[in-house]
Each structure stands twice: as structure tokens, then as C-alpha cells.
Short mmCIF file of C-alpha atoms and ligand atoms in Angstrom, two decimals:
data_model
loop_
_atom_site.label_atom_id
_atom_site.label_comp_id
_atom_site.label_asym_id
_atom_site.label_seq_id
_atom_site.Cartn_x
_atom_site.Cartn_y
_atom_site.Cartn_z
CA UNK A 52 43.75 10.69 -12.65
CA UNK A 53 40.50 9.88 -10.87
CA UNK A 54 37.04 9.14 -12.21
CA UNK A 55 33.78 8.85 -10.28
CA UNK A 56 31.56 5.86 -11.09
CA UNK A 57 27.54 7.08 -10.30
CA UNK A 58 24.32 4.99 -10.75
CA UNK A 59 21.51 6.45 -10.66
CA UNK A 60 18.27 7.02 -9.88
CA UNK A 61 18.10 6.55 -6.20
CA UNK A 62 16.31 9.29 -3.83
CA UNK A 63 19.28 10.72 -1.50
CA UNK A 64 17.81 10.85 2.26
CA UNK A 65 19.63 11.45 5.41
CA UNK A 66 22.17 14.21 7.05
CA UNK A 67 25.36 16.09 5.60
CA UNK A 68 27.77 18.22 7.18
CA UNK A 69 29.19 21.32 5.02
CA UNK A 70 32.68 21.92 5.12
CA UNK A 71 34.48 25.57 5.70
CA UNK A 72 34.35 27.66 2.49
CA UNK A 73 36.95 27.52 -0.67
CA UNK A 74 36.05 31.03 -1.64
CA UNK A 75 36.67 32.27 2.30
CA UNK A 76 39.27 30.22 3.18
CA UNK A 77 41.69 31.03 0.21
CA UNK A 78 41.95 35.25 1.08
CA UNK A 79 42.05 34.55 4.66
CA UNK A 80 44.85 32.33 4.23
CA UNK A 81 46.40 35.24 1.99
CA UNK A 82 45.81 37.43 4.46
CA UNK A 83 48.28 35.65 7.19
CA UNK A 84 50.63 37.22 4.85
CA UNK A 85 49.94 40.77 6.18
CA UNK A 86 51.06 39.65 10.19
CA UNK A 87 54.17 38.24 11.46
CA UNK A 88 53.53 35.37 13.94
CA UNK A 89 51.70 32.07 14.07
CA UNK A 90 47.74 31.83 12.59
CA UNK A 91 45.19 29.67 13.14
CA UNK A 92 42.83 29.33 10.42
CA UNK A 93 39.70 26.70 11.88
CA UNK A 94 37.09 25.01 9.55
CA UNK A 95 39.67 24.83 6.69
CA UNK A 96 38.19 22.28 3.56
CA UNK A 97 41.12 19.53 2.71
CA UNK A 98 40.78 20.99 -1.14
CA UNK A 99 43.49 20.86 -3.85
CA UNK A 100 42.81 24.50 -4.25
CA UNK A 101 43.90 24.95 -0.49
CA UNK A 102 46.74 23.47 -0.69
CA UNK A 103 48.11 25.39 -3.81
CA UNK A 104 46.99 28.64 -1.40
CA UNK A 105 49.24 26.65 1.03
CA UNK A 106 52.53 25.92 -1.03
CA UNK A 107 52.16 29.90 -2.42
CA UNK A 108 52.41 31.35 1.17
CA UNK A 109 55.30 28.76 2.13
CA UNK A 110 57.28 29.36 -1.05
CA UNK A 111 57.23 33.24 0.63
CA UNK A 112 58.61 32.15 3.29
CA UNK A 113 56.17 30.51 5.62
CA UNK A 114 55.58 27.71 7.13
CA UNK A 115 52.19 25.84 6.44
CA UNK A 116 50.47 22.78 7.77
CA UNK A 117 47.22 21.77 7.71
CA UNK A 118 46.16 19.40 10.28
CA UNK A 119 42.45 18.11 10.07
CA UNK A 120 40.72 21.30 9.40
CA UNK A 121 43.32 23.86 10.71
CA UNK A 122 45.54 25.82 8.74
CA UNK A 123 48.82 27.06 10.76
CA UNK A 124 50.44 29.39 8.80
CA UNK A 125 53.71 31.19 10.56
CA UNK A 126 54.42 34.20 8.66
CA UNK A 127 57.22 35.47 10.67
CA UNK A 128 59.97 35.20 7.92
CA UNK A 129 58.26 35.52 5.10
CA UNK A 130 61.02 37.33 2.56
CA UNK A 131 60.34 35.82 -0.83
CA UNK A 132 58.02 38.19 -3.68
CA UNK A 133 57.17 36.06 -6.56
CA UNK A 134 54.26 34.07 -7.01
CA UNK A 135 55.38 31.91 -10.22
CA UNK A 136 53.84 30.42 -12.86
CA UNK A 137 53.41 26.99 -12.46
CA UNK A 138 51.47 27.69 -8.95
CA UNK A 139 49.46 30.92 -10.40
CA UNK A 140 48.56 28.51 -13.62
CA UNK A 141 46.93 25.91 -11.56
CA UNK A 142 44.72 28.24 -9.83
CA UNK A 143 43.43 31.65 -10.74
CA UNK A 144 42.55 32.58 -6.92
CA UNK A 145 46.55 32.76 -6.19
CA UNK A 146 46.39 36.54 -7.40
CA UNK A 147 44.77 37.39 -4.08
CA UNK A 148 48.72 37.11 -2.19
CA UNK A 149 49.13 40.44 -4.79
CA UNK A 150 47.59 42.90 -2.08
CA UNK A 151 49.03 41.29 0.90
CA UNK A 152 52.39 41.12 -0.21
CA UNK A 153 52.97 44.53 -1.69
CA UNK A 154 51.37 45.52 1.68
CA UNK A 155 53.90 43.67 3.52
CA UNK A 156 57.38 43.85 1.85
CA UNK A 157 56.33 46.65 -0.45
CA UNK A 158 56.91 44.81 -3.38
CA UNK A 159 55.42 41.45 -5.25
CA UNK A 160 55.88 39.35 -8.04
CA UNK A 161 53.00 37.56 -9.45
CA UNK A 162 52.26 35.65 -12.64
CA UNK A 163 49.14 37.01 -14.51
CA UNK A 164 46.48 34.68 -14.40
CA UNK A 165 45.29 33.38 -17.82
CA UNK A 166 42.01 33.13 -18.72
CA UNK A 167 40.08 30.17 -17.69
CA UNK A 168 37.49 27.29 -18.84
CA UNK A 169 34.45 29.80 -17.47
CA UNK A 170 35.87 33.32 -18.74
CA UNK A 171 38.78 35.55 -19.79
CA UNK A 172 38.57 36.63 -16.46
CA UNK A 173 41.05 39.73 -16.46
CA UNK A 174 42.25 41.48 -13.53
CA UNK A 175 42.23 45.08 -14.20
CA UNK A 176 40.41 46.50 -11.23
CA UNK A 177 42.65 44.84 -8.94
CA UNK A 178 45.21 46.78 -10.68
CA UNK A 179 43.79 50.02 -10.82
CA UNK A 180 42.69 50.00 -7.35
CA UNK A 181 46.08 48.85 -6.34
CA UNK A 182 48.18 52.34 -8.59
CA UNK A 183 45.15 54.34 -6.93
CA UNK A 184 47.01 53.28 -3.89
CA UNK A 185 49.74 54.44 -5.00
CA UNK A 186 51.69 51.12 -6.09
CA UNK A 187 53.70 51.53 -9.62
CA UNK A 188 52.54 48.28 -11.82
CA UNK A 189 54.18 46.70 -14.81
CA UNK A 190 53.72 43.89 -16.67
CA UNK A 191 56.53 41.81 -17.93
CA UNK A 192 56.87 38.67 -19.18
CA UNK A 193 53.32 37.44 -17.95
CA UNK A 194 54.14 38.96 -14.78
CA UNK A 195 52.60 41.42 -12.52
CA UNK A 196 55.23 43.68 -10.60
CA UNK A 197 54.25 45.93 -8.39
CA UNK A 198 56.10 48.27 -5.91
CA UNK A 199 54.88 51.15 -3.41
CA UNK A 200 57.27 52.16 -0.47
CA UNK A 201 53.81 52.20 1.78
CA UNK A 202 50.15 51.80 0.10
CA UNK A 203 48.54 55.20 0.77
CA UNK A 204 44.47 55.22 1.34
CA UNK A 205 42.65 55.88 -1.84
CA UNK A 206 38.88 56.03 -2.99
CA UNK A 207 38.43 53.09 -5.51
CA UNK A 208 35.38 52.56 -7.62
CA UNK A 209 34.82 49.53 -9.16
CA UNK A 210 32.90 49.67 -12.84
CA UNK A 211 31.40 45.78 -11.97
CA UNK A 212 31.89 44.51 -8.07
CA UNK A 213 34.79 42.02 -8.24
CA UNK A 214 35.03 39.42 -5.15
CA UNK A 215 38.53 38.97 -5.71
CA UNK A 216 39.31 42.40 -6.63
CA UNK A 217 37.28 43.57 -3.63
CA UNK A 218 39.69 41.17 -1.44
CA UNK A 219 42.87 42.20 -2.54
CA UNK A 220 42.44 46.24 -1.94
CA UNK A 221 40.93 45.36 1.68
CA UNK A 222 43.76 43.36 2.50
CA UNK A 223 46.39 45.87 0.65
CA UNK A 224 44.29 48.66 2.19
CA UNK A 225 44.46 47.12 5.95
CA UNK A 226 48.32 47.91 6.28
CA UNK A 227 47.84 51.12 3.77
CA UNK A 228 48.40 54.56 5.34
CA UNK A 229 45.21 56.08 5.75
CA UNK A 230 41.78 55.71 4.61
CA UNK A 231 40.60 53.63 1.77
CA UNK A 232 37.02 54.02 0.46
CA UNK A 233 35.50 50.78 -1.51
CA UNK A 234 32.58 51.78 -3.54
CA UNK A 235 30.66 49.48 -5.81
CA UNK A 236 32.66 46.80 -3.42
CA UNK A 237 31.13 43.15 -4.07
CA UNK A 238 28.93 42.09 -1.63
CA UNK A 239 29.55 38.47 -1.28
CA UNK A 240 29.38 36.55 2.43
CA UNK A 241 33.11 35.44 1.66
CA UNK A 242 34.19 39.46 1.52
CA UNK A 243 32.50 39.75 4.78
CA UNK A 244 34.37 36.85 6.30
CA UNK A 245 37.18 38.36 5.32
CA UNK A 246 37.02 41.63 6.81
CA UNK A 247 35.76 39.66 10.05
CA UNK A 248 39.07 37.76 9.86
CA UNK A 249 41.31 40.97 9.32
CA UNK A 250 39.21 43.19 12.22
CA UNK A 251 40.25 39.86 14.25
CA UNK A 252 43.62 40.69 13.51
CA UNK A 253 43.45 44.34 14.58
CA UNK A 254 42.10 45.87 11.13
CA UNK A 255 39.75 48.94 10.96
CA UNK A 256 37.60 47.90 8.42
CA UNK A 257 33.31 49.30 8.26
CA UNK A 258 31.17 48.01 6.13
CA UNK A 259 31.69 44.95 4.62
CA UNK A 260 28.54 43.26 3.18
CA UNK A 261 27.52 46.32 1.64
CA UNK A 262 28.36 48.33 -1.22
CA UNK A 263 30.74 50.89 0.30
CA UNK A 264 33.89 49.92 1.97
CA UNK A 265 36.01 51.92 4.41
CA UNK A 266 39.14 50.62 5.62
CA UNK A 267 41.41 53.00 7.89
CA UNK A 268 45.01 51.68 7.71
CA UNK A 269 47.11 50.50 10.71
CA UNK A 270 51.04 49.96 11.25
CA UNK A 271 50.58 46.48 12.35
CA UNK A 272 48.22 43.63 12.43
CA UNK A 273 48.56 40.58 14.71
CA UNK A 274 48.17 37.12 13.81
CA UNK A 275 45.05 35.50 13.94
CA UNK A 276 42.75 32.43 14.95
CA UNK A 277 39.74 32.64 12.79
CA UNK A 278 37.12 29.98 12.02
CA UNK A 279 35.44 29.83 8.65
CA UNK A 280 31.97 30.23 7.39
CA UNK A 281 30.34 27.12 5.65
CA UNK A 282 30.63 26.92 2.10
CA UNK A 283 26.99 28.43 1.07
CA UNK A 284 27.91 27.12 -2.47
CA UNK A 285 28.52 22.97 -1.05
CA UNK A 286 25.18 23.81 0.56
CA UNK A 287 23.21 24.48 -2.44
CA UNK A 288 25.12 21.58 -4.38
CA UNK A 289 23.25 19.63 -1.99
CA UNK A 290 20.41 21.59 -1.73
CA UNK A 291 19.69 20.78 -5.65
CA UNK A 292 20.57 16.84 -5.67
CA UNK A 293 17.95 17.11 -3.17
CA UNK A 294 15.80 18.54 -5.65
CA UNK A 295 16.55 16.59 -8.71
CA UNK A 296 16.26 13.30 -6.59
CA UNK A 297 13.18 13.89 -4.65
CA UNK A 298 15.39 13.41 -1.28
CA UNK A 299 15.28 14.65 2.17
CA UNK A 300 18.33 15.94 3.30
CA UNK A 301 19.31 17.76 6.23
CA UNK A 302 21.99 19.98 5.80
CA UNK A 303 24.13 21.02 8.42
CA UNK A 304 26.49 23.42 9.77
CA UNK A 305 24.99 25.77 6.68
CA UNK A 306 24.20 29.19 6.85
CA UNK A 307 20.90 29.13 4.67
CA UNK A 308 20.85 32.89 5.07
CA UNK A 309 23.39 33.23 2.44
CA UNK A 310 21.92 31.60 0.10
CA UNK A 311 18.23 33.38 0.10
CA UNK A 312 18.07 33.98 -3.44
CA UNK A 313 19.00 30.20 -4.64
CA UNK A 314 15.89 28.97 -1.86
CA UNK A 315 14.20 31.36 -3.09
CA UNK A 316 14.15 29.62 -6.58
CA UNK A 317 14.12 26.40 -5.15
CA UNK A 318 10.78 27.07 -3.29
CA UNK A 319 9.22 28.38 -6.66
CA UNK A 320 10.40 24.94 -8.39
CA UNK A 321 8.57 22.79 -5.84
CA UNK A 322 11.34 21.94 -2.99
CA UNK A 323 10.35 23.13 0.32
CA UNK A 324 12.50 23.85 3.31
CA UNK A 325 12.47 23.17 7.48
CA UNK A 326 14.68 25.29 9.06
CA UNK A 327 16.47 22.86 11.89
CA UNK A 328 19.24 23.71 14.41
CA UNK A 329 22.40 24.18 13.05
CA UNK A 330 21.15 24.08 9.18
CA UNK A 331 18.05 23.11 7.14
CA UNK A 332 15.95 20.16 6.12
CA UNK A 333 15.55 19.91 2.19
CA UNK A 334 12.83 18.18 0.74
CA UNK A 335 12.35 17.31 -2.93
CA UNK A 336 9.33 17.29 -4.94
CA UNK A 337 8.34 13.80 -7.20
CA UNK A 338 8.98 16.46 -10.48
CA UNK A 339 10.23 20.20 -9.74
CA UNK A 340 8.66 22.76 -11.56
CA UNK A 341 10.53 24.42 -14.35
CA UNK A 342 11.47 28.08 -13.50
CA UNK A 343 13.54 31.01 -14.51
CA UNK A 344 17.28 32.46 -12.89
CA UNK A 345 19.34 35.17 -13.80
CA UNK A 346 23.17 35.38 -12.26
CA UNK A 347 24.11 38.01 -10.63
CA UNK A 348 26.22 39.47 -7.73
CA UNK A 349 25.57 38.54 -4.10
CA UNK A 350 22.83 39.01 -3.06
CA UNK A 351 21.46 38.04 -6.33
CA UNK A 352 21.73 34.53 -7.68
CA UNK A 353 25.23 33.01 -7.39
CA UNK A 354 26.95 32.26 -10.86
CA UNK A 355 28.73 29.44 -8.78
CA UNK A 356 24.92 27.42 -8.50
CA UNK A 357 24.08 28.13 -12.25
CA UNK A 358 25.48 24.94 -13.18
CA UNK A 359 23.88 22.87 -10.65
CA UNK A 360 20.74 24.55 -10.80
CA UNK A 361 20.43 23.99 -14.82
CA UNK A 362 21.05 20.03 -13.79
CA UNK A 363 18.22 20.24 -11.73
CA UNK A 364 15.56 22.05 -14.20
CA UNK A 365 16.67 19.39 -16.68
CA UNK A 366 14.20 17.07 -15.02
CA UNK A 367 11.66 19.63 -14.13
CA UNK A 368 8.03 19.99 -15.62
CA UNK A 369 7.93 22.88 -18.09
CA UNK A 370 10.71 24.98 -20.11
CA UNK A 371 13.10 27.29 -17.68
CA UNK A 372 15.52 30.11 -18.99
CA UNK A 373 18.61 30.72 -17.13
CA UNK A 374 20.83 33.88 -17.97
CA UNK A 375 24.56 34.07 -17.03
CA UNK A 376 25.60 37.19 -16.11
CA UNK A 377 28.46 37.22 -14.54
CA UNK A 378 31.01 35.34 -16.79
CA UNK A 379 30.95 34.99 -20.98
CA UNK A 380 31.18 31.14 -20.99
CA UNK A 381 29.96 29.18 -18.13
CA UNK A 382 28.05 27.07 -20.28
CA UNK A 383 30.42 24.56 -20.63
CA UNK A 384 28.13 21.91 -19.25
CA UNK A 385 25.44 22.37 -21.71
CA UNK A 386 27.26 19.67 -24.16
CA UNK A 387 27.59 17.17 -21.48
CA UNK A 388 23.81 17.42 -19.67
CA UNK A 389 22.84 16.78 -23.39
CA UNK A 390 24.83 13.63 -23.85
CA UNK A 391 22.69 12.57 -21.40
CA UNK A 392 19.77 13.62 -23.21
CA UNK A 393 18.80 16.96 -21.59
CA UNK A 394 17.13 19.21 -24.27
CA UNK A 395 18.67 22.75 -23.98
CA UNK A 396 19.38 25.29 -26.30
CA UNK A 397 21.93 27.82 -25.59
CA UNK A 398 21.57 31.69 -27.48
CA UNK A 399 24.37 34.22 -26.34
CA UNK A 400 24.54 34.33 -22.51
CA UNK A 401 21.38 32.48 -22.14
CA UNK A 402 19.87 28.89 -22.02
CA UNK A 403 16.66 27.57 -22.44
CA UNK A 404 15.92 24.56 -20.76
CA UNK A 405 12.85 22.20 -21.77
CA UNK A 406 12.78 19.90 -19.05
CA UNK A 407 12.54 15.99 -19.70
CA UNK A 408 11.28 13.15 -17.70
CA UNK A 409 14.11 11.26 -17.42
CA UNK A 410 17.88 11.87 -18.11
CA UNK A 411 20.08 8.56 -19.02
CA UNK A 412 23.79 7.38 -17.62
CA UNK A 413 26.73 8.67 -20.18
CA UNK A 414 30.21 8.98 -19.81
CA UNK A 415 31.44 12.51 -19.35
CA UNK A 416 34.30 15.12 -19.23
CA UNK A 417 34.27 17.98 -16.62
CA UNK A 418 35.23 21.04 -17.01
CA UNK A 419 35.18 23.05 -14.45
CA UNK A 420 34.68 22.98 -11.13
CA UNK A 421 31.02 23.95 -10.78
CA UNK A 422 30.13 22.35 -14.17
CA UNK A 423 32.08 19.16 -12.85
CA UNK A 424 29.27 19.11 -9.78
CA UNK A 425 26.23 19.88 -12.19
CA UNK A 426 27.23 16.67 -14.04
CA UNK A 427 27.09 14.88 -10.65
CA UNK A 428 23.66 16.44 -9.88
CA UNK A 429 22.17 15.23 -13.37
CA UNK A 430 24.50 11.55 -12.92
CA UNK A 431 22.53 11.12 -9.34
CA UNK A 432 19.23 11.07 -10.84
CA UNK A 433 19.74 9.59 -14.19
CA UNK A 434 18.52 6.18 -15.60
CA UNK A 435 21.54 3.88 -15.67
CA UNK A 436 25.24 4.50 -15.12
CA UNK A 437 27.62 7.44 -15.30
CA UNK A 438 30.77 8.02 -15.05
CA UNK A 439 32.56 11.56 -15.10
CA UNK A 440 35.83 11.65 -16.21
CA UNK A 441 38.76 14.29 -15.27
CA UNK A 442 37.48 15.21 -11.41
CA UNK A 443 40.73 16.71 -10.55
CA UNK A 444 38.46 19.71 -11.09
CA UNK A 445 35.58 18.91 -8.86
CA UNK A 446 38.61 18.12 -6.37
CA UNK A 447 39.83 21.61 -6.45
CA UNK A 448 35.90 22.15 -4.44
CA UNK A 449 34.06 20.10 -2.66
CA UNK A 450 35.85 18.01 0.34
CA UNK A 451 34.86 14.29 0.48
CA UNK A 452 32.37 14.77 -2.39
CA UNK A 453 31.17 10.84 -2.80
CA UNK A 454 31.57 10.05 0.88
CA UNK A 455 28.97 12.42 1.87
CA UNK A 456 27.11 11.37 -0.80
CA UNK A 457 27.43 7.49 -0.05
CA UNK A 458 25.90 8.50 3.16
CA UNK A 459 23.28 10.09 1.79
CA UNK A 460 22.72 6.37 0.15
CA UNK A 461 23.89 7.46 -3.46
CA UNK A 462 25.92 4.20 -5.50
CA UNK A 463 29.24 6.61 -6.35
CA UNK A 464 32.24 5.25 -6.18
CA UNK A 465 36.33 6.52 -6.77
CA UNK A 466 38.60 5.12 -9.79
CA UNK A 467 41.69 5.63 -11.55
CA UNK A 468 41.44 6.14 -15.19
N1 EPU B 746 36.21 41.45 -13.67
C1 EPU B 746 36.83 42.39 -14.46
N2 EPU B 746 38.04 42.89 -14.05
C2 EPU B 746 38.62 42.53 -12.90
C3 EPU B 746 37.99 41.57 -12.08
C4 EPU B 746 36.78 41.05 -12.50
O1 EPU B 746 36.31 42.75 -15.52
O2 EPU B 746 39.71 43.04 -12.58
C5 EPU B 746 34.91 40.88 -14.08
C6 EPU B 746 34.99 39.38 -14.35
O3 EPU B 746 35.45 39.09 -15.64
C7 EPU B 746 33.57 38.96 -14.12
C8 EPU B 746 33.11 39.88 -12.99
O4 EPU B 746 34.02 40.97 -12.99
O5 EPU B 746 32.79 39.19 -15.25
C9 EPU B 746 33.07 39.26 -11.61
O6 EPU B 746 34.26 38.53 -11.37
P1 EPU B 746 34.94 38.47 -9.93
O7 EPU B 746 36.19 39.27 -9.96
O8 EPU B 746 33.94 38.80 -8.89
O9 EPU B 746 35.34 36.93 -9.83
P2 EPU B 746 36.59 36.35 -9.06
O10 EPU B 746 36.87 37.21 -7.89
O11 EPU B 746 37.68 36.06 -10.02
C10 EPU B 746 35.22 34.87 -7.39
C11 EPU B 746 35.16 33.40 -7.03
C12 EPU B 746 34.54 32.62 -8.18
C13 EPU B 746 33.14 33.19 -8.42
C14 EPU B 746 33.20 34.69 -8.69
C15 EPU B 746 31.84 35.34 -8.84
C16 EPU B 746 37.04 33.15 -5.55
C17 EPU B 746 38.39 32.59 -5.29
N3 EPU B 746 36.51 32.93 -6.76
O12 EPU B 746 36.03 34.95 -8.57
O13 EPU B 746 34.45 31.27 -7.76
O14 EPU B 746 32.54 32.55 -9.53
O15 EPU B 746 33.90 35.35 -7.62
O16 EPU B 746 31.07 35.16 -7.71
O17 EPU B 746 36.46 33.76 -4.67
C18 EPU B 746 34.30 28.95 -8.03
O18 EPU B 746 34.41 28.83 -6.80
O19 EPU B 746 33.95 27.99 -8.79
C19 EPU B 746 34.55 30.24 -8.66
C20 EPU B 746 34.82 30.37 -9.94
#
């Protein structure tokens, strides 16, 4: 197991390239499932998370390689409908091959995902939405099995937008006969990407990005080649160290238009932004401002920069409140930022945050994944040394984490434990 070694305290200047997107990359790969034939999936991040997508798909039947930062996926023969355990347990995302494959063979086996460090995370409304479609669904022995000769369109209504949720009755909905109406469909840039990728494959799909979905089912869908859209979520990881260490960084190959809401913040905490071709030039204040977030769906404030964001306002002038409203207990990094002497309180499914002048070097435990990159954000502009233990997590997310980061002129370095 790895560990990454940070001192800190040094102001991170220079240019960073973000990588394709975990949270686009890992449907669309689950959607090669839905056409026979050989895809190309471009701007694919070298994650641990992608590969698991990877070995799921090929344990089906396909053949997967990822060369550089394409994914070639030939799902020609896939014949195999289980999803087991030990792949589903090491990452939740694997339920989105549910939709596909019942769309496909008309059947599928999957594990049910337990719940995880940030949530109990249950996935109900893919299930409804899926019987609405006419699939029958049991549960058995921690699995999901569900059968339907062919999907048939449905109108689905989700109580709370799910991403995942959204993902799987699109996909299941692409091959379904008929039309399928989304409403209260999440909104996220990653759902859109999707869609793009499946109307690239011959899908009739209007809509996505918005709140209603309608998907008109086809026979047949053709493989594709698709490129990815940056990860807007690596982007603001950045986009706060820039913050928190009164850098200059130019980010590139972003898409700062999905992430309005987090600049948004940003601005009102004392960063300001250039917009430059290709991406945007971040610029850190000497002390950001303390200031107030609440999580919510796209496009409100992504739960996935909460973390990172709370690392940030640790530093800042002033007292900030940040609400989480997306999942019970994403607060995981609360303990950790205070071993390093941040001063926040935590009541229910919000934290205050008074912000301090300076945090100190500790030794620490991630978590999660997005917790693992807040304690990176704090370790980056802390007094001393840091090291964060268990990254296996914060390997699941962001491709070539301290590399781009030694660029940037940050002292981070790779160990074993
Ligand atoms: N929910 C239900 N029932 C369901 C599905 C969701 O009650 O059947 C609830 C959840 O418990 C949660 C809310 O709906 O309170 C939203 O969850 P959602 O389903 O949207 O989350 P997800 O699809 O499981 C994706 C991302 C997460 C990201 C969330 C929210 C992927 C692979 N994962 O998860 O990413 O936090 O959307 O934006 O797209 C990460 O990258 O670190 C990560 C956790």
C-alpha cells in the first residue's frame, strides 16, 4: 500500500492538464455493453476505478484494453450475466452494467452494492425505474436478478435525481421498445456525456441536461468512438489548492462551464479567474475569505468538491458553514483536517468552519476518495510535513495526482507503507 509524503507551505504556480472524467468514463464504458462490435472510448483516465469498469465488461465476455488513454472494448461475444461480488464490492459504480445488460441479453446478475464510507447509498430508483420497464427484479443472496424478454418504454419519476440511476434507465431505455420519459432526471454534465455517447451510437435520446428525459428505443445500436469530457471535479481539486496556496495555475483542457456554481464560490472567497484558451487561469488570494456552500444537484454545488472546498475555508478569514445535502455522512474528513488543527464543528448534515491562520503537517488516514484529496488540499498548504496514509482511495480518482502536482512545484512524493 502506498502513502504520499507532502511538505508544505509552498505557493503552487504553473500549468496542469485535466484528465477525461471518472464519473463519464465509467457509464460510457458500460454502455459498449449495449452494441456488438469494436469501441473506442478517447480521453480515458488510467484510474483503478477504470480498470475494475474494465475487468466487469471482460468477465461478460469482452475484450478490454486500455492503451494510453483509449479504451477498446469489443463487445461482440459478450454472453456472461453476473457481475459478482468481489468486483461490485470494490466499487459501487459497477451497478451501472445492470441497465445495459438486461438490455442486451435480457437478463443480469449483479451483486447489490453495500453501503459505502460517504452513505448507505441504496439503489431503489434504479430498480423501480427498471420493473416500470417492465423487468421482473429479485433479490437473492445480495444479488440483484433481473429479467425482461425486451425492456418496454415507461414514464419514470424519480423522488431525488440520481446520476447513476439516471444512467442506467437511459442506457436500459436506448435498446427498450418504445418511448421512455425521464422526469426529475439528474442533471449532471456526466449524464449529458452519456447520452452524447449513446446518440453517437445511433440512440434517440432528447434532452439530456435537463430535467425531463425522452429516450425512443431502437433495435440496434452500433459501436462507438467517443472522446470524454474533462473531469470538472479534477478541475476544481485544482482550482482550490490554488486557493488555499495563493498559486496561479492554469488549468487546462477544463470545461469551467461545468463548474459555475463552485467559481462562483470561489470568486466570493477571494480567488479570481482568467478565462484562457483551452481552460482557465486560477489565481489565489494571500487569505481567502470565509464563505458559505450548500450541496446540491448539478447545477448546484457538487457534493464531490465539498471536501476540498472545506480544506480550503480552513485557512480562510472568517467562520464559513457548509451543508451536505446530498449524502448522510460525507464528513468523514472533519476528524482528519482537525488533526491538523482546523477548528470545525460538525451539527447533523452541517459544518461550521472557523477558519485559522495556519494549519500544521500530521499524519493521516483517507477515507474516501474526495475526502482523500481534501486532505491533500489542507497537506499542500500546511506548516511542516504530512503524510496521508491508505491512497488506494485517492487512486480510484485522480490520474497522476503528485506528478501534476510536482509540476506545479509542490514537495509530494510516492511510498510504500
Ligand atoms: N439515491 C436513492 N436511491 C437510489 C439512488 C440514489 O435514494 O436508488 C439517493 C442517494 O442516497 C443520494 C442521492 O440519491 O442521497 C444522490 O445519489 P446519486 O444516485 O446521484 O449518486 P450516485 O449515482 O451513486 C454519482 C457519482 C458520485 C457522486 C454522486 C452525486 C458516479 C459513478 N458516482 O453517484 O461520485 O457523488 O453521483 O453527484 O457517477 C465520486 O466520484 O467521488 C462520487 C462519489
Amino acid at each position: 500500500m502506498d502513502k504520499l509524503v507532502i511538505n508544505g507551505g509552498k505557493r503552487l504556480v504553473g500549468t496542469v492538464e485535466i484528465s477525461g472524467a471518472k464519473n463519464a468514463a465509467l457509464p460510457i464504458m458500460a454502455a459498449s455493453i449495449l452494441a456488438e462490435g469494436e469501441h473506442q472510448i478517447r480521453n480515458v483516465p488510467q484510474l483503478r476505478d477504470v480498470s475494475t469498469m474494465g475487468r466487469l465488461i471482460a468477465n461478460l465476455g469482452a475484450g478490454f484494453h486500455l492503451e494510453d488513454s483509449t479504451a477498446l472494448l469489443d463487445c461482440t461475444m459478450i454472453g456472461n450475466f453476473e457481475a459478482p461480488y468481489d468486483l461490485v464490492s470494490t466499487m459501487r459504480a459497477s451497478v451501472l452494467i445492470l441497465g445495459p445488460l438486461l438490455a442486451r441479453l435480457g437478463k443480469a446478475k449483479v451483486s447489490l452494492p453495500g453501503g459505502c464510507a460517504i452513505g448507505a447509498r441504496p439503489i431503489n430508483l434504479h430498480l423501480m425505474g427498471l420493473k416500470k420497464m417492465g423487468a421482473t427484479i429479485k433479490l437473492e443472496s445480495g444479488y440483484v436478478l433481473a429479467k425482461a424478454k425486451r425492456l418496454k418504454g415507461a414514464s419514470i419519476n424519480f423522488d431525488t435525481p440520481t446520476v447513476t440511476g439516471t444512467e442506467n434507465i437511459m442506457m436500459a431505455a436506448a435498446l427498450a421498445e418504445g418511448r421512455t420519459i425521464i422526469e426529475n432526471a439528474a442533471r449532471e454534465p456526466e449524464v449529458t456525456d452519456l447520452a452524447n455517447a449513446l446518440i453517437s451510437m445511433g440512440a434517440k435520446i432528447k434532452g439530456a441536461g435537463e430535467s425531463l428525459i425522452e429516450i425512443e428505443g431502437v433495435r440496434r445500436l452500433e459501436p462507438m468512438d467517443y472522446t470524454i469530457i474533462p473531469d470538472r471535479i479534477e478541475a476544481g481539486t485544482f482550482m482550490t489548492i490554488a486557493g488555499i496556496t495563493g498559486g496561479d495555475i492554469t488549468i487546462k483542457k477544463c470545461r469551467p462551464d461545468h463548474l459555475d456554481a463552485l467559481i462562483n464560490k470561489l470568486k466570493d472567497s477571494g480567488i479570481r479567474f482568467k478565462k484562457v484558451r483551452d481552460g482557465i487561469r486560477v489565481i489565489g488570494p494571500e487569505r481567502s475569505f470565509a464563505v458559505n456552500a450548500k450541496t446540491m444537484p448539478y447545477p448546484g454545488f457538487p457534493t464531490d468538491m465539498q471536501a476540498q472546498f472545506m480544506a480550503m475555508l480552513c485557512m480562510a478569514d472568517g467562520t464559513s458553514v457548509i451543508s451536505e445535502k446530498i449524502f448522510e455522512n460525507r464528513f468523514m474528513h472533519v476528524a482528519e483536517l482537525r488533526r491538523m488543527g482546523a477548528d470545525i464543528t460538525i451539527d447533523g448534515g452541517t459544518a461550521t468552519i472557523r477558519g485559522i491562520p495556519q494549519l500544521k503537517g500530521a499524519p493521516l488516514m483517507a477515507t474516501d476518495l474526495r475526502a482523500s484529496a481534501s486532505l491533500i488540499v489542507a497537506a499542500l498548504a500546511a506548516e511542516g510535513q504530512t503524510t496521508v496514509h491508505r491512497i488506494y482511495h485517492l487512486d480510484r480518482g485522480y490520474e497522476k495526482i503528485e506528478e501534476k502536482l510536482q509540476l506545479l512545484g509542490a514537495d509530494i512524493r510516492r511510498e510504500k507503507e
